[in-house]
Coordinates of C-alpha atoms in Angstrom, one line a residue:
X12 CA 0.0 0.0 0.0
X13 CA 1.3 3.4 -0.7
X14 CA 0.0 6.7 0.9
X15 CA -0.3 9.7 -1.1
X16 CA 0.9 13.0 0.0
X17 CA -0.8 16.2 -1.4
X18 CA 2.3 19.0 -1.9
X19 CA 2.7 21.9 -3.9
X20 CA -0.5 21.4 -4.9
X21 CA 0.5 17.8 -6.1
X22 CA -0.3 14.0 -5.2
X23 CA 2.7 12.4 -4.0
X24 CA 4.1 9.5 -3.5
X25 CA 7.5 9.4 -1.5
X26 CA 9.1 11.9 -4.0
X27 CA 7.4 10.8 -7.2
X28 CA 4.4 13.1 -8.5
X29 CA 1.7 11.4 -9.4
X30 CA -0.2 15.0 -10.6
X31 CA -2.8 17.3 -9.9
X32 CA -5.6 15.3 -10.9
X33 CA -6.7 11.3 -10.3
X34 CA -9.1 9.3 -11.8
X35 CA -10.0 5.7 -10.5
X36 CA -12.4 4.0 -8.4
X37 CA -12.4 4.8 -4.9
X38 CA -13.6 2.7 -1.8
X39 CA -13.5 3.8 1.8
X40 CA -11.2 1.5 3.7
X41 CA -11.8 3.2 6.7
X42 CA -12.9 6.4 9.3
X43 CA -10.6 7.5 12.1
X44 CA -11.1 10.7 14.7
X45 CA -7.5 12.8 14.6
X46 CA -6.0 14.6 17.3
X47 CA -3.9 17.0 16.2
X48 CA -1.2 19.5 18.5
X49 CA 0.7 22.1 16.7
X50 CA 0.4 20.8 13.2
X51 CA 1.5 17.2 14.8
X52 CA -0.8 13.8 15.1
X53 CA -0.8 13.0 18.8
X54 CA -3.3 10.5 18.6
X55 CA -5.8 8.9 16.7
X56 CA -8.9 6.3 17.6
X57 CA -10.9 4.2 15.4
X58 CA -14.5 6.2 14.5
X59 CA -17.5 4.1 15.2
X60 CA -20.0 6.7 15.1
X61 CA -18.9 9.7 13.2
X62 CA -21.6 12.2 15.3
X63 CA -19.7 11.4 18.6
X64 CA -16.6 13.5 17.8
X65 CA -14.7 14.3 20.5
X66 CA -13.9 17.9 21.3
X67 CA -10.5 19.4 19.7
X68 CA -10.5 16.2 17.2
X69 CA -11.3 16.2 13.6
X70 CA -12.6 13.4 11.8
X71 CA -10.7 11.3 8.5
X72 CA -11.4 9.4 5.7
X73 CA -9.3 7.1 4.7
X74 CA -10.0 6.2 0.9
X75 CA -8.6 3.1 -1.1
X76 CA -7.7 3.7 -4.8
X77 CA -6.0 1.4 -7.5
X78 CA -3.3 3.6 -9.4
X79 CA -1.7 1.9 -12.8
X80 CA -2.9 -1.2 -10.9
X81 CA -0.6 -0.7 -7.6
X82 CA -3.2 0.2 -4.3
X83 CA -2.6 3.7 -2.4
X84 CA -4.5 5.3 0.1
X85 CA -5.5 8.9 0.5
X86 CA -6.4 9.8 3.7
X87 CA -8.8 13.3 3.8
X88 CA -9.8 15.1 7.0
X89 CA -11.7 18.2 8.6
X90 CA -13.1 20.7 6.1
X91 CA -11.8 18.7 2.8
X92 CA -14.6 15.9 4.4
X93 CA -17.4 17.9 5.4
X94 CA -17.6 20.4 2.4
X95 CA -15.9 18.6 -0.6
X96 CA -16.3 14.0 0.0
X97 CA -19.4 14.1 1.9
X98 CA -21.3 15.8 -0.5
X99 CA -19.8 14.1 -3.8
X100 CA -20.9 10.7 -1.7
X101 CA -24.5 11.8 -1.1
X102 CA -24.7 12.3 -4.4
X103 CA -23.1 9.4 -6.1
X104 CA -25.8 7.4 -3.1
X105 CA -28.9 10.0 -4.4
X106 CA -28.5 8.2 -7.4
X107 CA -28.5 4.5 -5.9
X108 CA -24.7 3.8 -7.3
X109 CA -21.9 2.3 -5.0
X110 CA -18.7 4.9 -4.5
X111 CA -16.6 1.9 -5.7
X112 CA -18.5 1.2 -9.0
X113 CA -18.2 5.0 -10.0
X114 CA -14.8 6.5 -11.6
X115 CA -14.0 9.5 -9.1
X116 CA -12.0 12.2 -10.4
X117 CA -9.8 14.1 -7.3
X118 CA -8.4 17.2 -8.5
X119 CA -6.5 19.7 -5.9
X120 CA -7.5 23.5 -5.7
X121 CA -4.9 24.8 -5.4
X122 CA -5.8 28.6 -4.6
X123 CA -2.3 29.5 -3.1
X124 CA -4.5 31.0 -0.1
X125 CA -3.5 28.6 2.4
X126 CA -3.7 24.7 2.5
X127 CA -5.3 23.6 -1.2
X128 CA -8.4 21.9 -1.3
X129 CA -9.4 19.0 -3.1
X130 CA -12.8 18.8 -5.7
X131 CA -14.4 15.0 -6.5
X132 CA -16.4 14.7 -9.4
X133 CA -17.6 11.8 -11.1
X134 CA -16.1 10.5 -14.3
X135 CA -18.1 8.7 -16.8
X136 CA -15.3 6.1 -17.9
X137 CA -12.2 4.2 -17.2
X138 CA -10.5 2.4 -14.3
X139 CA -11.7 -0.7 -12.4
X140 CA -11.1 -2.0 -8.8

């Protein structure tokens, strides 16, 4: 499993680009509640229940895709959840379809105005799990 990095407004893997901009299926392997201190994980618990946040943690996604056939994991959190995946899901679900069956194209935002932000639309061909 490798674990993309977003950078420069790039996805990442160790120091290889992967780009701006992925297509492929995505699948959520997993939801974890982050504790984060001065820009550093202090601790992290599995998230059984997503409404019973605790206080000063943030809540992530962690989100299995197949690049070029090799498996990576991007792993989104606080505001990129609530206002970009969460409603991209609602909607792929709105239309009775299963996240992993639909072609999800991530692209980063990359405003320069802080940390970039990532957009998820769906695509209407290509990639497999």
């Amino acid at each position: 499993m490798r674990y993309l990095k977003i950078r420069n407004g790039k996805f990442y893997f160790a120091n290889k680009v992967v780009g701006t901009q992925i297509d492929a299926n995505v699948r959520v392997a997993g939801k974890r509640f982050l504790r984060w201190v001065d820009n550093n994980l202090v601790d992290e618990r599995t998230c059984f229940n997503e409404y019973d946040l605790p206080s000063g943690w943030t809540l992530a996604y962690d989100l299995d895709l197949l690049l070029d056939g090799v498996p990576h994991r991007l792993t989104l959190q606080g505001r990129t959840v609530q206002y970009a995946f969460k409603p991209y899901l609602a909607g792929i679900v709105s239309k009775h379809l299963a996240l992993e069956h639909v072609v999800t194209r991530i692209t980063i935002d990359d405003s320069g105005k802080g940390y970039p932000s990532l957009k998820f639309q769906e695509v209407l061909e290509k990639p497999r799990f």
